[in-house]
């Protein structure tokens, strides 16, 4: 891991491969490691930059609260700080929200944009999928015991039967209580994210078996974009970069090289 300092944050990142830069923005409870297999599948085609957001992985930041706007500004600073005028950007789940705010606040920093398994900024998770998010909240009272139930919202049943080790992802993480509170509070802070002026090509990517974020919620973002395409990866759940990295890479490469 390398580090980059800006905005009072020491951001830990990996930079792998060759070609045009592609920045990956991970989900809310993950870190850059969720993209490990995807990075390997993409690194022959792009210079892939996968980093840990605030209160994630090896990144270090002060204990002040922050918003999606702050996280988007971190991404902007990292891209510029690594010497790139602009980069392709892919955000998944919460990372997709950060990517939308980045596109609104720093549109010239993005070449092409990919929004995967995500939803419209400022729409609460309860508006997106109330029953599932309420059940997840109850299960997280005891993640060690409820990890198998939590995993079912992120990976399809067949995937979990074939790869039961994925359940361990949900038994807890290394964040302390302060880090969890700051990450959990991000979505409670409204942020300006007007995409009407963003004119870069955008791909909205979803897994057909995503039980957490309905495909319709991801594809609804197209209404705010000038140049949007949609693509469904069949038989894949919410965390497509772990379940089917080669198929995700195929979709990403086809879009970015089109």
Coordinates of C-alpha atoms in Angstrom, one line a residue:
X1 CA 0.0 0.0 0.0
X2 CA 1.1 3.6 -0.7
X3 CA -0.2 6.7 1.0
X4 CA -1.3 10.1 -0.1
X5 CA -2.1 13.1 2.2
X6 CA -4.8 15.7 1.5
X7 CA -7.8 17.2 3.3
X8 CA -6.4 16.1 6.7
X9 CA -6.5 12.4 5.5
X10 CA -3.7 9.9 5.0
X11 CA -5.2 7.8 2.3
X12 CA -3.9 4.3 1.7
X13 CA -4.1 3.1 -1.9
X14 CA -2.8 0.5 -4.3
X15 CA -1.9 1.3 -7.9
X16 CA -1.6 -1.6 -10.3
X17 CA -1.4 -2.2 -14.0
X18 CA -1.0 -0.1 -17.1
X19 CA -3.0 2.2 -19.3
X20 CA -5.6 4.8 -18.5
X21 CA -6.3 5.4 -14.8
X22 CA -9.4 3.7 -13.3
X23 CA -10.3 4.5 -9.7
X24 CA -12.4 2.1 -7.7
X25 CA -14.7 3.3 -4.8
X26 CA -15.6 0.5 -2.3
X27 CA -18.9 0.0 -0.4
X28 CA -19.8 1.3 3.0
X29 CA -18.7 -1.6 5.2
X30 CA -15.8 -2.7 3.0
X31 CA -12.3 -1.5 2.1
X32 CA -10.2 -1.7 -1.1
X33 CA -9.7 -5.4 -0.7
X34 CA -13.3 -6.0 -2.0
X35 CA -11.8 -5.3 -5.4
X36 CA -8.7 -7.6 -5.2
X37 CA -9.9 -10.1 -7.8
X38 CA -11.4 -7.4 -10.0
X39 CA -8.1 -5.5 -10.0
X40 CA -6.3 -8.6 -11.2
X41 CA -8.8 -8.9 -14.0
X42 CA -8.5 -5.3 -15.0
X43 CA -4.8 -4.5 -14.6
X44 CA -3.7 -5.6 -18.1
X45 CA -6.0 -3.0 -19.5
X46 CA -5.9 -0.1 -17.0
X47 CA -3.9 1.5 -14.3
X48 CA -6.2 0.5 -11.4
X49 CA -6.3 2.6 -8.3
X50 CA -8.1 1.0 -5.3
X51 CA -8.0 2.9 -2.1
X52 CA -9.4 2.9 1.5
X53 CA -11.9 5.6 2.2
X54 CA -12.0 7.4 5.6
X55 CA -12.3 5.1 8.6
X56 CA -11.6 2.1 6.3
X57 CA -8.7 -0.2 6.0
X58 CA -5.3 1.5 6.4
X59 CA -6.5 5.0 5.8
X60 CA -6.2 7.4 8.7
X61 CA -8.2 10.5 9.4
X62 CA -9.2 12.9 12.2
X63 CA -12.2 12.0 14.3
X64 CA -14.5 14.7 12.9
X65 CA -17.7 13.8 11.1
X66 CA -17.8 14.0 7.4
X67 CA -20.2 13.8 4.5
X68 CA -20.4 12.3 1.0
X69 CA -19.1 15.6 -0.3
X70 CA -15.9 15.2 1.8
X71 CA -15.5 11.7 0.5
X72 CA -15.9 12.9 -3.0
X73 CA -13.3 15.6 -2.4
X74 CA -10.9 13.0 -1.1
X75 CA -11.3 11.1 -4.4
X76 CA -10.8 14.3 -6.4
X77 CA -7.6 15.1 -4.5
X78 CA -6.3 11.6 -4.9
X79 CA -6.7 11.5 -8.6
X80 CA -5.1 14.9 -9.1
X81 CA -2.4 14.1 -6.5
X82 CA -1.3 11.0 -8.4
X83 CA -0.8 13.1 -11.5
X84 CA -4.0 12.5 -13.5
X85 CA -6.1 15.3 -14.9
X86 CA -9.0 12.9 -15.1
X87 CA -9.7 9.2 -14.6
X88 CA -12.3 6.6 -15.2
X89 CA -14.3 6.1 -11.9
X90 CA -16.2 3.1 -10.7
X91 CA -18.2 3.2 -7.5
X92 CA -20.2 0.4 -6.0
X93 CA -23.0 0.7 -3.4
X94 CA -21.9 3.5 -1.1
X95 CA -19.0 4.0 -3.4
X96 CA -21.5 4.7 -6.2
X97 CA -23.0 7.5 -4.1
X98 CA -19.5 9.0 -3.6
X99 CA -19.0 8.7 -7.3
X100 CA -22.2 10.6 -8.1
X101 CA -21.2 13.4 -5.8
X102 CA -17.7 13.5 -7.4
X103 CA -19.4 13.8 -10.8
X104 CA -21.5 16.7 -9.5
X105 CA -18.7 18.6 -7.7
X106 CA -15.8 17.8 -9.9
X107 CA -17.1 16.7 -13.3
X108 CA -13.9 17.5 -15.2
X109 CA -12.1 14.9 -13.1
X110 CA -14.0 12.0 -14.6
X111 CA -13.4 10.5 -18.0
X112 CA -16.1 7.7 -17.9
X113 CA -18.2 6.8 -14.9
X114 CA -19.5 3.4 -13.8
X115 CA -22.2 3.2 -11.0
X116 CA -22.7 -0.4 -9.7
X117 CA -25.4 -1.7 -7.4
X118 CA -26.1 1.8 -6.0
X119 CA -28.9 4.3 -5.8
X120 CA -29.7 8.0 -6.1
X121 CA -28.0 10.4 -3.7
X122 CA -30.1 11.7 -0.8
X123 CA -32.5 8.8 -1.1
X124 CA -32.4 7.0 2.2
X125 CA -31.9 3.2 2.4
X126 CA -35.3 2.8 3.9
X127 CA -36.8 4.5 0.8
X128 CA -34.8 2.1 -1.4
X129 CA -35.6 -1.2 0.3
X130 CA -37.3 -0.7 3.7
X131 CA -37.9 -4.3 4.6
X132 CA -34.4 -5.5 3.9
X133 CA -32.6 -2.6 5.6
X134 CA -34.8 -3.0 8.7
X135 CA -34.0 -6.7 8.9
X136 CA -30.3 -6.0 8.4
X137 CA -30.4 -3.5 11.2
X138 CA -31.8 -6.1 13.5
X139 CA -29.4 -8.8 12.4
X140 CA -26.4 -6.5 13.0
X141 CA -27.2 -6.4 16.7
X142 CA -25.3 -9.7 16.8
X143 CA -23.2 -10.0 13.6
X144 CA -21.3 -13.1 14.8
X145 CA -24.5 -15.1 15.1
X146 CA -26.4 -13.6 12.2
X147 CA -23.6 -13.5 9.6
X148 CA -25.3 -16.3 7.5
X149 CA -28.5 -14.3 7.4
X150 CA -26.7 -11.1 6.5
X151 CA -24.7 -12.7 3.8
X152 CA -27.9 -13.8 2.0
X153 CA -28.6 -10.1 1.1
X154 CA -25.2 -9.7 -0.5
X155 CA -24.7 -13.0 -2.3
X156 CA -27.2 -15.4 -3.9
X157 CA -27.9 -18.8 -2.2
X158 CA -26.0 -20.8 -4.8
X159 CA -22.9 -18.7 -4.4
X160 CA -22.9 -19.1 -0.6
X161 CA -23.3 -22.8 -0.9
X162 CA -20.3 -23.0 -3.2
X163 CA -18.3 -20.5 -1.3
X164 CA -19.4 -20.6 2.4
X165 CA -16.2 -18.7 3.4
X166 CA -17.9 -15.6 2.2
X167 CA -20.1 -15.6 5.2
X168 CA -17.1 -14.8 7.4
X169 CA -17.0 -11.3 5.8
X170 CA -20.1 -10.4 7.8
X171 CA -19.0 -11.6 11.2
X172 CA -17.6 -8.1 12.0
X173 CA -14.8 -5.8 11.0
X174 CA -11.9 -4.0 12.5
X175 CA -13.5 -0.6 12.8
X176 CA -13.9 0.8 16.3
X177 CA -17.1 2.3 17.6
X178 CA -16.1 5.8 16.5
X179 CA -15.3 4.7 13.0
X180 CA -18.5 2.8 12.7
X181 CA -20.5 5.8 13.9
X182 CA -18.9 8.2 11.4
X183 CA -19.4 5.8 8.5
X184 CA -22.9 5.2 9.6
X185 CA -23.7 8.9 9.8
X186 CA -22.6 9.8 6.3
X187 CA -26.0 9.1 4.7
X188 CA -27.8 11.2 7.3
X189 CA -26.2 14.4 5.9
X190 CA -27.9 15.8 2.8
X191 CA -25.5 16.8 0.0
X192 CA -25.9 18.7 -3.3
X193 CA -25.5 16.3 -6.2
X194 CA -27.0 17.8 -9.4
X195 CA -25.9 15.5 -12.3
X196 CA -27.8 17.5 -15.0
X197 CA -24.6 19.1 -16.2
X198 CA -22.5 15.9 -16.2
X199 CA -22.1 14.8 -19.8
X200 CA -19.6 12.0 -19.6
X201 CA -20.6 8.5 -20.7
X202 CA -21.9 6.5 -17.7
X203 CA -22.7 2.8 -17.2
X204 CA -25.3 1.7 -14.7
X205 CA -24.4 -1.8 -13.7
X206 CA -26.5 -4.2 -11.6
X207 CA -26.6 -7.9 -10.7
X208 CA -29.9 -9.6 -11.5
X209 CA -30.0 -11.2 -8.1
X210 CA -29.2 -8.1 -6.0
X211 CA -31.5 -8.4 -2.9
X212 CA -30.1 -5.3 -1.3
X213 CA -30.5 -2.6 -3.9
X214 CA -33.2 -3.3 -6.5
X215 CA -32.0 -3.0 -10.1
X216 CA -34.8 -0.4 -10.7
X217 CA -33.2 1.9 -8.1
X218 CA -29.8 1.8 -9.8
X219 CA -31.2 2.3 -13.3
X220 CA -33.4 5.2 -12.1
X221 CA -30.2 7.3 -11.9
X222 CA -30.3 7.4 -15.7
X223 CA -33.0 10.0 -15.5
X224 CA -30.5 12.5 -14.2
X225 CA -27.8 11.7 -16.7
X226 CA -27.3 12.8 -20.3
X227 CA -25.4 9.8 -21.5
X228 CA -26.3 6.7 -19.6
X229 CA -26.3 3.0 -20.5
X230 CA -27.5 0.1 -18.4
X231 CA -26.3 -3.5 -18.1
X232 CA -27.4 -6.4 -16.0
X233 CA -25.0 -9.2 -15.0
X234 CA -27.2 -12.3 -14.7
X235 CA -27.2 -14.5 -11.6
X236 CA -25.1 -12.1 -9.6
X237 CA -25.9 -10.4 -6.3
X238 CA -24.9 -7.2 -4.7
X239 CA -21.2 -7.7 -4.3
X240 CA -20.5 -8.6 -8.0
X241 CA -16.7 -7.7 -7.8
X242 CA -16.3 -10.6 -5.3
X243 CA -18.8 -13.1 -6.8
X244 CA -18.0 -12.7 -10.5
X245 CA -14.9 -10.4 -11.0
X246 CA -14.2 -11.7 -14.5
X247 CA -17.7 -11.0 -15.7
X248 CA -17.6 -7.5 -14.1
X249 CA -14.3 -6.9 -15.7
X250 CA -15.7 -7.9 -19.1
X251 CA -18.5 -5.4 -18.7
X252 CA -16.1 -2.6 -17.5
X253 CA -13.6 -3.2 -20.3
X254 CA -16.3 -3.3 -23.0
X255 CA -17.7 0.0 -21.7
X256 CA -14.5 1.9 -21.2
X257 CA -13.1 0.8 -24.6
X258 CA -16.3 1.4 -26.5

